[in-house]
PDB file of C-alpha atoms in Angstrom:
ATOM      1  CA  UNK A   1       0.180   0.003  -0.680  1.00 49.00           C
ATOM      2  CA  UNK A   2       2.932   2.796   0.694  1.00 48.00           C
ATOM      3  CA  UNK A   3       4.615   1.618  -2.189  1.00 48.00           C
ATOM      4  CA  UNK A   4       1.238   2.265  -4.054  1.00 42.00           C
ATOM      5  CA  UNK A   5       0.650   5.655  -2.505  1.00 38.00           C
ATOM      6  CA  UNK A   6       4.311   6.873  -2.859  1.00 37.00           C
ATOM      7  CA  UNK A   7       4.334   6.045  -6.691  1.00 34.00           C
ATOM      8  CA  UNK A   8       1.168   7.414  -7.407  1.00 38.00           C
ATOM      9  CA  UNK A   9       2.587  10.443  -5.415  1.00 41.00           C
ATOM     10  CA  UNK A  10       6.049  10.317  -7.492  1.00 35.00           C
ATOM     11  CA  UNK A  11       3.627  10.180 -10.835  1.00 35.00           C
ATOM     12  CA  UNK A  12       1.517  13.724  -9.034  1.00 37.00           C
ATOM     13  CA  UNK A  13       4.372  15.219  -9.191  1.00 33.00           C
ATOM     14  CA  UNK A  14       6.402  13.948 -12.650  1.00 35.00           C
ATOM     15  CA  UNK A  15       3.198  16.107 -13.266  1.00 34.00           C
ATOM     16  CA  UNK A  16       3.264  19.052 -12.084  1.00 31.00           C
ATOM     17  CA  UNK A  17       7.118  19.814 -13.069  1.00 33.00           C
ATOM     18  CA  UNK A  18       6.234  19.480 -17.008  1.00 35.00           C
ATOM     19  CA  UNK A  19       3.194  22.707 -15.577  1.00 30.00           C
ATOM     20  CA  UNK A  20       4.985  25.362 -15.784  1.00 29.00           C
ATOM     21  CA  UNK A  21       2.829  29.020 -16.858  1.00 28.00           C
ATOM     22  CA  UNK A  22       4.726  31.985 -19.131  1.00 30.00           C
ATOM     23  CA  UNK A  23       7.951  33.421 -17.392  1.00 29.00           C
ATOM     24  CA  UNK A  24       8.925  37.217 -18.376  1.00 27.00           C
ATOM     25  CA  UNK A  25      11.191  38.996 -18.002  1.00 30.00           C
ATOM     26  CA  UNK A  26      13.555  41.952 -19.555  1.00 33.00           C
ATOM     27  CA  UNK A  27      10.547  43.437 -20.862  1.00 34.00           C
ATOM     28  CA  UNK A  28       9.689  40.756 -22.563  1.00 36.00           C
ATOM     29  CA  UNK A  29       7.827  37.248 -22.090  1.00 37.00           C
ATOM     30  CA  UNK A  30       7.712  33.564 -23.444  1.00 38.00           C
ATOM     31  CA  UNK A  31       6.779  29.721 -22.594  1.00 40.00           C
ATOM     32  CA  UNK A  32       9.505  27.672 -22.291  1.00 43.00           C
ATOM     33  CA  UNK A  33      11.754  27.143 -19.680  1.00 46.00           C
ATOM     34  CA  UNK A  34      15.418  27.600 -19.728  1.00 54.00           C
ATOM     35  CA  UNK A  35      17.729  30.168 -18.300  1.00 64.00           C
ATOM     36  CA  UNK A  36      18.273  33.739 -19.580  1.00 73.00           C
ATOM     37  CA  UNK A  37      14.921  36.507 -20.373  1.00 78.00           C
ATOM     38  CA  UNK A  38      12.944  35.380 -23.821  1.00 84.00           C
ATOM     39  CA  UNK A  39      14.103  38.790 -26.608  1.00 90.00           C
ATOM     40  CA  UNK A  40      18.373  37.458 -25.950  1.00 94.00           C
ATOM     41  CA  UNK A  41      19.208  35.753 -29.351  1.00 96.00           C
ATOM     42  CA  UNK A  42      23.020  34.400 -28.773  1.00 96.00           C
ATOM     43  CA  UNK A  43      25.230  35.729 -32.166  1.00 96.00           C
ATOM     44  CA  UNK A  44      27.579  33.202 -32.318  1.00 95.00           C
ATOM     45  CA  UNK A  45      29.523  31.561 -35.290  1.00 88.00           C
ATOM     46  CA  UNK A  46      27.010  30.073 -37.561  1.00 91.00           C
ATOM     47  CA  UNK A  47      24.372  30.101 -35.312  1.00 95.00           C
ATOM     48  CA  UNK A  48      21.402  32.589 -33.542  1.00 97.00           C
ATOM     49  CA  UNK A  49      20.607  30.892 -29.990  1.00 96.00           C
ATOM     50  CA  UNK A  50      18.118  32.760 -27.730  1.00 96.00           C
ATOM     51  CA  UNK A  51      19.412  32.841 -24.244  1.00 94.00           C
ATOM     52  CA  UNK A  52      15.891  31.748 -22.995  1.00 93.00           C
ATOM     53  CA  UNK A  53      15.488  28.441 -23.990  1.00 94.00           C
ATOM     54  CA  UNK A  54      18.129  26.730 -26.076  1.00 95.00           C
ATOM     55  CA  UNK A  55      17.009  26.351 -29.817  1.00 96.00           C
ATOM     56  CA  UNK A  56      19.363  27.325 -32.478  1.00 95.00           C
ATOM     57  CA  UNK A  57      18.578  27.658 -35.894  1.00 96.00           C
ATOM     58  CA  UNK A  58      16.046  28.773 -36.129  1.00 97.00           C
ATOM     59  CA  UNK A  59      16.010  30.928 -32.909  1.00 97.00           C
ATOM     60  CA  UNK A  60      12.003  30.714 -31.952  1.00 96.00           C
ATOM     61  CA  UNK A  61      11.440  33.142 -29.325  1.00 96.00           C
ATOM     62  CA  UNK A  62       8.443  34.208 -27.866  1.00 96.00           C
ATOM     63  CA  UNK A  63       7.729  37.718 -27.066  1.00 97.00           C
ATOM     64  CA  UNK A  64       5.138  40.421 -25.402  1.00 96.00           C
ATOM     65  CA  UNK A  65       4.073  43.618 -27.263  1.00 96.00           C
ATOM     66  CA  UNK A  66       6.196  46.692 -26.295  1.00 96.00           C
ATOM     67  CA  UNK A  67       9.177  43.910 -25.627  1.00 96.00           C
ATOM     68  CA  UNK A  68      12.824  44.717 -27.092  1.00 97.00           C
ATOM     69  CA  UNK A  69      14.380  41.466 -28.129  1.00 97.00           C
ATOM     70  CA  UNK A  70      17.669  41.461 -27.926  1.00 97.00           C
ATOM     71  CA  UNK A  71      21.772  40.397 -30.766  1.00 98.00           C
ATOM     72  CA  UNK A  72      24.705  39.493 -28.680  1.00 97.00           C
ATOM     73  CA  UNK A  73      27.251  39.099 -30.764  1.00 97.00           C
ATOM     74  CA  UNK A  74      29.225  36.422 -28.525  1.00 95.00           C
ATOM     75  CA  UNK A  75      32.349  33.802 -29.475  1.00 92.00           C
ATOM     76  CA  UNK A  76      31.911  35.698 -33.007  1.00 93.00           C
ATOM     77  CA  UNK A  77      35.712  36.644 -33.430  1.00 90.00           C
ATOM     78  CA  UNK A  78      36.475  38.562 -36.827  1.00 93.00           C
ATOM     79  CA  UNK A  79      33.190  36.621 -38.676  1.00 95.00           C
ATOM     80  CA  UNK A  80      30.160  39.666 -39.329  1.00 97.00           C
ATOM     81  CA  UNK A  81      26.546  39.070 -38.953  1.00 97.00           C
ATOM     82  CA  UNK A  82      23.180  40.702 -38.727  1.00 98.00           C
ATOM     83  CA  UNK A  83      19.757  40.117 -38.213  1.00 98.00           C
ATOM     84  CA  UNK A  84      18.120  40.248 -41.090  1.00 98.00           C
ATOM     85  CA  UNK A  85      14.261  40.584 -41.022  1.00 98.00           C
ATOM     86  CA  UNK A  86      12.269  38.020 -43.562  1.00 97.00           C
ATOM     87  CA  UNK A  87       9.025  38.241 -45.200  1.00 95.00           C
ATOM     88  CA  UNK A  88       5.929  40.261 -43.246  1.00 96.00           C
ATOM     89  CA  UNK A  89       5.862  40.835 -41.175  1.00 97.00           C
ATOM     90  CA  UNK A  90       9.120  42.765 -41.601  1.00 97.00           C
ATOM     91  CA  UNK A  91      11.298  44.144 -38.986  1.00 97.00           C
ATOM     92  CA  UNK A  92      14.128  47.196 -39.558  1.00 96.00           C
ATOM     93  CA  UNK A  93      17.543  44.778 -40.033  1.00 97.00           C
ATOM     94  CA  UNK A  94      20.671  45.314 -38.219  1.00 97.00           C
ATOM     95  CA  UNK A  95      23.897  46.915 -40.181  1.00 97.00           C
ATOM     96  CA  UNK A  96      26.591  44.376 -40.184  1.00 97.00           C
ATOM     97  CA  UNK A  97      28.436  43.618 -37.730  1.00 96.00           C
ATOM     98  CA  UNK A  98      32.298  42.106 -36.699  1.00 96.00           C
ATOM     99  CA  UNK A  99      33.218  41.861 -33.050  1.00 94.00           C
ATOM    100  CA  UNK A 100      32.335  39.980 -29.746  1.00 95.00           C
ATOM    101  CA  UNK A 101      30.244  42.777 -27.884  1.00 95.00           C
ATOM    102  CA  UNK A 102      27.823  43.944 -30.114  1.00 96.00           C
ATOM    103  CA  UNK A 103      24.291  44.369 -30.117  1.00 97.00           C
ATOM    104  CA  UNK A 104      20.844  45.620 -31.666  1.00 97.00           C
ATOM    105  CA  UNK A 105      17.769  45.388 -30.465  1.00 97.00           C
ATOM    106  CA  UNK A 106      14.410  46.363 -31.454  1.00 97.00           C
ATOM    107  CA  UNK A 107      11.211  46.755 -29.912  1.00 97.00           C
ATOM    108  CA  UNK A 108       8.530  44.685 -31.383  1.00 97.00           C
ATOM    109  CA  UNK A 109       5.062  47.044 -31.400  1.00 97.00           C
ATOM    110  CA  UNK A 110       2.675  44.885 -32.943  1.00 97.00           C
ATOM    111  CA  UNK A 111       2.173  40.688 -32.382  1.00 98.00           C
ATOM    112  CA  UNK A 112       2.650  38.450 -35.749  1.00 98.00           C
ATOM    113  CA  UNK A 113       5.297  36.180 -36.442  1.00 98.00           C
ATOM    114  CA  UNK A 114       9.184  37.513 -37.999  1.00 98.00           C
ATOM    115  CA  UNK A 115      11.720  36.032 -39.056  1.00 98.00           C
ATOM    116  CA  UNK A 116      15.306  36.653 -40.090  1.00 98.00           C
ATOM    117  CA  UNK A 117      18.002  35.118 -40.976  1.00 98.00           C
ATOM    118  CA  UNK A 118      21.829  36.391 -40.809  1.00 98.00           C
ATOM    119  CA  UNK A 119      22.094  38.685 -44.744  1.00 97.00           C
ATOM    120  CA  UNK A 120      26.231  36.474 -45.192  1.00 96.00           C
ATOM    121  CA  UNK A 121      25.276  33.345 -43.981  1.00 96.00           C
ATOM    122  CA  UNK A 122      21.376  33.686 -44.918  1.00 95.00           C
ATOM    123  CA  UNK A 123      19.307  30.653 -43.461  1.00 93.00           C
ATOM    124  CA  UNK A 124      21.988  28.175 -42.894  1.00 95.00           C
ATOM    125  CA  UNK A 125      21.695  30.896 -40.210  1.00 97.00           C
ATOM    126  CA  UNK A 126      18.095  32.374 -38.642  1.00 97.00           C
ATOM    127  CA  UNK A 127      15.658  32.664 -36.312  1.00 98.00           C
ATOM    128  CA  UNK A 128      12.011  33.896 -35.361  1.00 98.00           C
ATOM    129  CA  UNK A 129      10.462  35.641 -33.010  1.00 98.00           C
ATOM    130  CA  UNK A 130       6.451  35.378 -32.236  1.00 97.00           C
ATOM    131  CA  UNK A 131       5.170  38.647 -30.930  1.00 97.00           C
ATOM    132  CA  UNK A 132       1.772  38.723 -29.417  1.00 96.00           C
TER     133      UNK A 132
END
């Protein structure tokens, strides 16, 4: 009887562990768990990676309307990258930049799904921002 009760308790805890409400941080929002706030994207050598949920190529983040998304060049060395809007809806693309620590920030004021890639590397580096 004790074993059955313990097993049921463990199953209930496991089910609850998967039921997280979305977290909103850094002026943005998004679910999916992970380390950093939604709307922080790492620009690395041939990758875009969400700091929030670890997705990469495509890096996918969900943020609230009015949130600012920041892309940060990390461990890129002398390789040039950019954030280039693709399709509709669109946003203002960044300049092509080289060097660690460079950033590009943009505030999303209209709901929609925004696709982007790198002007230098094209589809090899891609991402999506879902604004709700």
